[in-house]
Amino acid sequence: MRKKWNDPKQFPWTMGWAPNYQSEGRIYAKYILKERPAGKIGILYQNDDYGKDYVKGIRDGLGAKADSMIIAEKSYETSDPTIDSHVVALKSEGADIFISITTPKFAAQSIKKVAELAWKPLFILNGVAASTGTVMKPAKLENGQNIISATYAK
């Protein structure tokens, strides 16, 4: 797999400000292994290098437990109008941990849909989409309670 986001040999003077997506995925995996080691994970991710890098980090972080813990993965295209059916499918698979690897529009949709379904998984939202103004307010702040995310800036 070609590295899109971290290629110091070809671009030695380029450095990202944010942690790379695989590293953030490993952080979530470490948290899950500590807090819910017997959990059943459903992952929603964008079907491109952005989403796939997060999934790789999660799988790498879960190690040998990845195949038994991740019970469903659903990808979406940026051209999709909604991801509601994806969220419904992940819930129906029996996931009790929901990881939303989405950009702001789809993150707000996933938060709203989880609330509409009265689904109460451990909800992990990637840092790209953890914005109060562009995600949490449109999704209604009360629907975003207890969502777990990572941040790297104060």
JSON list of C-alpha atoms in Angstrom, two decimals:
[
{"chain": "A", "resi": 1, "resn": "MET", "atom": "CA", "xyz": [0.00, 0.00, 0.00]},
{"chain": "A", "resi": 2, "resn": "ARG", "atom": "CA", "xyz": [1.36, 3.38, -1.00]},
{"chain": "A", "resi": 3, "resn": "LYS", "atom": "CA", "xyz": [1.75, 5.86, 1.83]},
{"chain": "A", "resi": 4, "resn": "LYS", "atom": "CA", "xyz": [-0.22, 8.99, 1.10]},
{"chain": "A", "resi": 5, "resn": "TRP", "atom": "CA", "xyz": [0.02, 10.80, 4.39]},
{"chain": "A", "resi": 6, "resn": "ASN", "atom": "CA", "xyz": [3.52, 9.95, 5.59]},
{"chain": "A", "resi": 7, "resn": "ASP", "atom": "CA", "xyz": [6.34, 9.72, 3.05]},
{"chain": "A", "resi": 8, "resn": "PRO", "atom": "CA", "xyz": [9.48, 11.25, 4.62]},
{"chain": "A", "resi": 9, "resn": "LYS", "atom": "CA", "xyz": [11.82, 9.73, 2.00]},
{"chain": "A", "resi": 10, "resn": "GLN", "atom": "CA", "xyz": [10.13, 11.51, -0.87]},
{"chain": "A", "resi": 11, "resn": "PHE", "atom": "CA", "xyz": [9.07, 14.60, 1.13]},
{"chain": "A", "resi": 12, "resn": "PRO", "atom": "CA", "xyz": [11.67, 15.01, 3.94]},
{"chain": "A", "resi": 13, "resn": "TRP", "atom": "CA", "xyz": [10.62, 18.57, 4.81]},
{"chain": "A", "resi": 14, "resn": "THR", "atom": "CA", "xyz": [6.91, 17.90, 4.99]},
{"chain": "A", "resi": 15, "resn": "MET", "atom": "CA", "xyz": [5.53, 17.29, 8.42]},
{"chain": "A", "resi": 16, "resn": "GLY", "atom": "CA", "xyz": [1.93, 16.95, 9.42]},
{"chain": "A", "resi": 17, "resn": "TRP", "atom": "CA", "xyz": [0.52, 19.00, 12.23]},
{"chain": "A", "resi": 18, "resn": "ALA", "atom": "CA", "xyz": [-2.02, 16.39, 13.25]},
{"chain": "A", "resi": 19, "resn": "PRO", "atom": "CA", "xyz": [-1.14, 12.81, 14.20]},
{"chain": "A", "resi": 20, "resn": "ASN", "atom": "CA", "xyz": [-1.54, 10.42, 11.30]},
{"chain": "A", "resi": 21, "resn": "TYR", "atom": "CA", "xyz": [-4.79, 8.51, 11.02]},
{"chain": "A", "resi": 22, "resn": "GLN", "atom": "CA", "xyz": [-3.27, 5.11, 11.74]},
{"chain": "A", "resi": 23, "resn": "SER", "atom": "CA", "xyz": [-1.82, 6.42, 15.01]},
{"chain": "A", "resi": 24, "resn": "GLU", "atom": "CA", "xyz": [-5.17, 7.84, 16.04]},
{"chain": "A", "resi": 25, "resn": "GLY", "atom": "CA", "xyz": [-6.82, 4.51, 15.17]},
{"chain": "A", "resi": 26, "resn": "ARG", "atom": "CA", "xyz": [-4.32, 2.70, 17.42]},
{"chain": "A", "resi": 27, "resn": "ILE", "atom": "CA", "xyz": [-5.20, 5.11, 20.25]},
{"chain": "A", "resi": 28, "resn": "TYR", "atom": "CA", "xyz": [-8.87, 4.15, 19.97]},
{"chain": "A", "resi": 29, "resn": "ALA", "atom": "CA", "xyz": [-7.98, 0.45, 19.85]},
{"chain": "A", "resi": 30, "resn": "LYS", "atom": "CA", "xyz": [-5.89, 0.78, 23.01]},
{"chain": "A", "resi": 31, "resn": "TYR", "atom": "CA", "xyz": [-8.80, 2.51, 24.75]},
{"chain": "A", "resi": 32, "resn": "ILE", "atom": "CA", "xyz": [-11.24, -0.20, 23.65]},
{"chain": "A", "resi": 33, "resn": "LEU", "atom": "CA", "xyz": [-8.93, -3.00, 24.82]},
{"chain": "A", "resi": 34, "resn": "LYS", "atom": "CA", "xyz": [-8.73, -1.34, 28.24]},
{"chain": "A", "resi": 35, "resn": "GLU", "atom": "CA", "xyz": [-12.37, -0.33, 28.65]},
{"chain": "A", "resi": 36, "resn": "ARG", "atom": "CA", "xyz": [-14.31, -2.95, 26.63]},
{"chain": "A", "resi": 37, "resn": "PRO", "atom": "CA", "xyz": [-12.05, -5.93, 25.92]},
{"chain": "A", "resi": 38, "resn": "ALA", "atom": "CA", "xyz": [-15.03, -8.17, 25.13]},
{"chain": "A", "resi": 39, "resn": "GLY", "atom": "CA", "xyz": [-16.80, -5.58, 22.99]},
{"chain": "A", "resi": 40, "resn": "LYS", "atom": "CA", "xyz": [-18.25, -6.09, 19.54]},
{"chain": "A", "resi": 41, "resn": "ILE", "atom": "CA", "xyz": [-17.12, -3.32, 17.21]},
{"chain": "A", "resi": 42, "resn": "GLY", "atom": "CA", "xyz": [-18.97, -1.86, 14.24]},
{"chain": "A", "resi": 43, "resn": "ILE", "atom": "CA", "xyz": [-16.96, 0.57, 12.11]},
{"chain": "A", "resi": 44, "resn": "LEU", "atom": "CA", "xyz": [-18.33, 3.17, 9.71]},
{"chain": "A", "resi": 45, "resn": "TYR", "atom": "CA", "xyz": [-15.62, 4.63, 7.50]},
{"chain": "A", "resi": 46, "resn": "GLN", "atom": "CA", "xyz": [-15.13, 6.71, 4.39]},
{"chain": "A", "resi": 47, "resn": "ASN", "atom": "CA", "xyz": [-14.17, 4.47, 1.46]},
{"chain": "A", "resi": 48, "resn": "ASP", "atom": "CA", "xyz": [-10.82, 6.04, 0.61]},
{"chain": "A", "resi": 49, "resn": "ASP", "atom": "CA", "xyz": [-7.30, 6.26, 2.00]},
{"chain": "A", "resi": 50, "resn": "TYR", "atom": "CA", "xyz": [-8.50, 8.52, 4.82]},
{"chain": "A", "resi": 51, "resn": "GLY", "atom": "CA", "xyz": [-10.98, 5.97, 6.16]},
{"chain": "A", "resi": 52, "resn": "LYS", "atom": "CA", "xyz": [-8.87, 2.92, 5.36]},
{"chain": "A", "resi": 53, "resn": "ASP", "atom": "CA", "xyz": [-5.87, 4.36, 7.25]},
{"chain": "A", "resi": 54, "resn": "TYR", "atom": "CA", "xyz": [-7.99, 4.70, 10.40]},
{"chain": "A", "resi": 55, "resn": "VAL", "atom": "CA", "xyz": [-9.30, 1.14, 10.03]},
{"chain": "A", "resi": 56, "resn": "LYS", "atom": "CA", "xyz": [-5.75, -0.16, 9.59]},
{"chain": "A", "resi": 57, "resn": "GLY", "atom": "CA", "xyz": [-4.69, 1.64, 12.77]},
{"chain": "A", "resi": 58, "resn": "ILE", "atom": "CA", "xyz": [-7.63, 0.19, 14.69]},
{"chain": "A", "resi": 59, "resn": "ARG", "atom": "CA", "xyz": [-6.91, -3.31, 13.41]},
{"chain": "A", "resi": 60, "resn": "ASP", "atom": "CA", "xyz": [-3.18, -2.97, 14.16]},
{"chain": "A", "resi": 61, "resn": "GLY", "atom": "CA", "xyz": [-3.96, -1.65, 17.65]},
{"chain": "A", "resi": 62, "resn": "LEU", "atom": "CA", "xyz": [-6.34, -4.51, 18.41]},
{"chain": "A", "resi": 63, "resn": "GLY", "atom": "CA", "xyz": [-3.75, -7.01, 17.20]},
{"chain": "A", "resi": 64, "resn": "ALA", "atom": "CA", "xyz": [-4.81, -10.64, 17.46]},
{"chain": "A", "resi": 65, "resn": "LYS", "atom": "CA", "xyz": [-8.23, -9.60, 18.80]},
{"chain": "A", "resi": 66, "resn": "ALA", "atom": "CA", "xyz": [-9.16, -7.56, 15.71]},
{"chain": "A", "resi": 67, "resn": "ASP", "atom": "CA", "xyz": [-10.92, -10.33, 13.82]},
{"chain": "A", "resi": 68, "resn": "SER", "atom": "CA", "xyz": [-12.97, -11.44, 16.80]},
{"chain": "A", "resi": 69, "resn": "MET", "atom": "CA", "xyz": [-13.85, -7.94, 18.05]},
{"chain": "A", "resi": 70, "resn": "ILE", "atom": "CA", "xyz": [-14.68, -6.22, 14.75]},
{"chain": "A", "resi": 71, "resn": "ILE", "atom": "CA", "xyz": [-17.99, -7.78, 13.77]},
{"chain": "A", "resi": 72, "resn": "ALA", "atom": "CA", "xyz": [-18.94, -5.37, 10.96]},
{"chain": "A", "resi": 73, "resn": "GLU", "atom": "CA", "xyz": [-17.45, -2.66, 8.77]},
{"chain": "A", "resi": 74, "resn": "LYS", "atom": "CA", "xyz": [-19.50, -0.40, 6.51]},
{"chain": "A", "resi": 75, "resn": "SER", "atom": "CA", "xyz": [-17.95, 2.07, 4.11]},
{"chain": "A", "resi": 76, "resn": "TYR", "atom": "CA", "xyz": [-19.59, 5.07, 2.50]},
{"chain": "A", "resi": 77, "resn": "GLU", "atom": "CA", "xyz": [-18.75, 7.26, -0.47]},
{"chain": "A", "resi": 78, "resn": "THR", "atom": "CA", "xyz": [-18.44, 11.02, -0.14]},
{"chain": "A", "resi": 79, "resn": "SER", "atom": "CA", "xyz": [-21.15, 11.29, -2.81]},
{"chain": "A", "resi": 80, "resn": "ASP", "atom": "CA", "xyz": [-23.67, 9.36, -0.68]},
{"chain": "A", "resi": 81, "resn": "PRO", "atom": "CA", "xyz": [-26.47, 11.64, 0.49]},
{"chain": "A", "resi": 82, "resn": "THR", "atom": "CA", "xyz": [-26.79, 9.85, 3.84]},
{"chain": "A", "resi": 83, "resn": "ILE", "atom": "CA", "xyz": [-25.22, 7.07, 5.91]},
{"chain": "A", "resi": 84, "resn": "ASP", "atom": "CA", "xyz": [-28.39, 6.23, 7.88]},
{"chain": "A", "resi": 85, "resn": "SER", "atom": "CA", "xyz": [-28.69, 2.72, 6.43]},
{"chain": "A", "resi": 86, "resn": "HIS", "atom": "CA", "xyz": [-25.06, 2.01, 7.31]},
{"chain": "A", "resi": 87, "resn": "VAL", "atom": "CA", "xyz": [-25.65, 2.95, 10.96]},
{"chain": "A", "resi": 88, "resn": "VAL", "atom": "CA", "xyz": [-28.83, 0.83, 11.09]},
{"chain": "A", "resi": 89, "resn": "ALA", "atom": "CA", "xyz": [-26.91, -2.12, 9.65]},
{"chain": "A", "resi": 90, "resn": "LEU", "atom": "CA", "xyz": [-24.09, -1.82, 12.21]},
{"chain": "A", "resi": 91, "resn": "LYS", "atom": "CA", "xyz": [-26.61, -1.71, 15.07]},
{"chain": "A", "resi": 92, "resn": "SER", "atom": "CA", "xyz": [-28.46, -4.73, 13.66]},
{"chain": "A", "resi": 93, "resn": "GLU", "atom": "CA", "xyz": [-25.18, -6.69, 13.51]},
{"chain": "A", "resi": 94, "resn": "GLY", "atom": "CA", "xyz": [-25.07, -6.45, 17.32]},
{"chain": "A", "resi": 95, "resn": "ALA", "atom": "CA", "xyz": [-22.22, -3.97, 17.74]},
{"chain": "A", "resi": 96, "resn": "ASP", "atom": "CA", "xyz": [-21.94, -2.46, 21.20]},
{"chain": "A", "resi": 97, "resn": "ILE", "atom": "CA", "xyz": [-19.02, -0.26, 20.15]},
{"chain": "A", "resi": 98, "resn": "PHE", "atom": "CA", "xyz": [-19.56, 2.12, 17.24]},
{"chain": "A", "resi": 99, "resn": "ILE", "atom": "CA", "xyz": [-16.60, 3.82, 15.59]},
{"chain": "A", "resi": 100, "resn": "SER", "atom": "CA", "xyz": [-17.56, 6.63, 13.23]},
{"chain": "A", "resi": 101, "resn": "ILE", "atom": "CA", "xyz": [-14.62, 7.47, 10.95]},
{"chain": "A", "resi": 102, "resn": "THR", "atom": "CA", "xyz": [-16.31, 10.26, 9.10]},
{"chain": "A", "resi": 103, "resn": "THR", "atom": "CA", "xyz": [-16.00, 13.81, 7.91]},
{"chain": "A", "resi": 104, "resn": "PRO", "atom": "CA", "xyz": [-18.20, 16.45, 9.58]},
{"chain": "A", "resi": 105, "resn": "LYS", "atom": "CA", "xyz": [-21.36, 16.06, 7.44]},
{"chain": "A", "resi": 106, "resn": "PHE", "atom": "CA", "xyz": [-21.47, 12.31, 7.91]},
{"chain": "A", "resi": 107, "resn": "ALA", "atom": "CA", "xyz": [-20.40, 12.52, 11.55]},
{"chain": "A", "resi": 108, "resn": "ALA", "atom": "CA", "xyz": [-23.42, 14.70, 12.33]},
{"chain": "A", "resi": 109, "resn": "GLN", "atom": "CA", "xyz": [-25.62, 12.23, 10.47]},
{"chain": "A", "resi": 110, "resn": "SER", "atom": "CA", "xyz": [-24.19, 9.28, 12.40]},
{"chain": "A", "resi": 111, "resn": "ILE", "atom": "CA", "xyz": [-24.73, 11.02, 15.75]},
{"chain": "A", "resi": 112, "resn": "LYS", "atom": "CA", "xyz": [-28.33, 11.87, 14.84]},
{"chain": "A", "resi": 113, "resn": "LYS", "atom": "CA", "xyz": [-29.08, 8.36, 13.62]},
{"chain": "A", "resi": 114, "resn": "VAL", "atom": "CA", "xyz": [-27.63, 6.67, 16.71]},
{"chain": "A", "resi": 115, "resn": "ALA", "atom": "CA", "xyz": [-29.86, 8.94, 18.83]},
{"chain": "A", "resi": 116, "resn": "GLU", "atom": "CA", "xyz": [-32.94, 8.23, 16.67]},
{"chain": "A", "resi": 117, "resn": "LEU", "atom": "CA", "xyz": [-32.35, 4.50, 17.09]},
{"chain": "A", "resi": 118, "resn": "ALA", "atom": "CA", "xyz": [-31.98, 4.89, 20.86]},
{"chain": "A", "resi": 119, "resn": "TRP", "atom": "CA", "xyz": [-28.79, 2.87, 20.41]},
{"chain": "A", "resi": 120, "resn": "LYS", "atom": "CA", "xyz": [-26.34, 3.22, 23.30]},
{"chain": "A", "resi": 121, "resn": "PRO", "atom": "CA", "xyz": [-23.00, 1.85, 22.09]},
{"chain": "A", "resi": 122, "resn": "LEU", "atom": "CA", "xyz": [-19.63, 3.06, 23.24]},
{"chain": "A", "resi": 123, "resn": "PHE", "atom": "CA", "xyz": [-19.44, 5.74, 20.54]},
{"chain": "A", "resi": 124, "resn": "ILE", "atom": "CA", "xyz": [-16.00, 6.72, 19.24]},
{"chain": "A", "resi": 125, "resn": "LEU", "atom": "CA", "xyz": [-15.76, 9.64, 16.82]},
{"chain": "A", "resi": 126, "resn": "ASN", "atom": "CA", "xyz": [-12.53, 10.34, 14.98]},
{"chain": "A", "resi": 127, "resn": "GLY", "atom": "CA", "xyz": [-10.77, 13.64, 15.66]},
{"chain": "A", "resi": 128, "resn": "VAL", "atom": "CA", "xyz": [-11.39, 15.00, 12.14]},
{"chain": "A", "resi": 129, "resn": "ALA", "atom": "CA", "xyz": [-15.10, 15.12, 12.94]},
{"chain": "A", "resi": 130, "resn": "ALA", "atom": "CA", "xyz": [-14.96, 16.18, 16.59]},
{"chain": "A", "resi": 131, "resn": "SER", "atom": "CA", "xyz": [-16.00, 19.78, 16.02]},
{"chain": "A", "resi": 132, "resn": "THR", "atom": "CA", "xyz": [-18.54, 21.52, 18.20]},
{"chain": "A", "resi": 133, "resn": "GLY", "atom": "CA", "xyz": [-19.60, 23.98, 15.51]},
{"chain": "A", "resi": 134, "resn": "THR", "atom": "CA", "xyz": [-19.72, 21.81, 12.40]},
{"chain": "A", "resi": 135, "resn": "VAL", "atom": "CA", "xyz": [-20.74, 18.48, 13.94]},
{"chain": "A", "resi": 136, "resn": "MET", "atom": "CA", "xyz": [-22.08, 18.59, 17.48]},
{"chain": "A", "resi": 137, "resn": "LYS", "atom": "CA", "xyz": [-24.38, 21.61, 17.13]},
{"chain": "A", "resi": 138, "resn": "PRO", "atom": "CA", "xyz": [-26.01, 20.38, 13.88]},
{"chain": "A", "resi": 139, "resn": "ALA", "atom": "CA", "xyz": [-26.41, 16.91, 15.44]},
{"chain": "A", "resi": 140, "resn": "LYS", "atom": "CA", "xyz": [-27.86, 18.51, 18.59]},
{"chain": "A", "resi": 141, "resn": "LEU", "atom": "CA", "xyz": [-25.52, 18.76, 21.55]},
{"chain": "A", "resi": 142, "resn": "GLU", "atom": "CA", "xyz": [-27.63, 16.45, 23.69]},
{"chain": "A", "resi": 143, "resn": "ASN", "atom": "CA", "xyz": [-27.12, 13.67, 21.11]},
{"chain": "A", "resi": 144, "resn": "GLY", "atom": "CA", "xyz": [-23.35, 13.99, 21.42]},
{"chain": "A", "resi": 145, "resn": "GLN", "atom": "CA", "xyz": [-23.18, 13.21, 25.14]},
{"chain": "A", "resi": 146, "resn": "ASN", "atom": "CA", "xyz": [-20.65, 10.50, 26.09]},
{"chain": "A", "resi": 147, "resn": "ILE", "atom": "CA", "xyz": [-18.98, 10.34, 22.67]},
{"chain": "A", "resi": 148, "resn": "ILE", "atom": "CA", "xyz": [-15.30, 9.51, 22.94]},
{"chain": "A", "resi": 149, "resn": "SER", "atom": "CA", "xyz": [-12.74, 11.22, 20.70]},
{"chain": "A", "resi": 150, "resn": "ALA", "atom": "CA", "xyz": [-9.11, 12.24, 20.67]},
{"chain": "A", "resi": 151, "resn": "THR", "atom": "CA", "xyz": [-7.70, 15.68, 20.27]},
{"chain": "A", "resi": 152, "resn": "TYR", "atom": "CA", "xyz": [-4.18, 16.99, 19.86]},
{"chain": "A", "resi": 153, "resn": "ALA", "atom": "CA", "xyz": [-4.74, 20.71, 20.31]},
{"chain": "A", "resi": 154, "resn": "LYS", "atom": "CA", "xyz": [-5.87, 22.72, 23.30]}
]
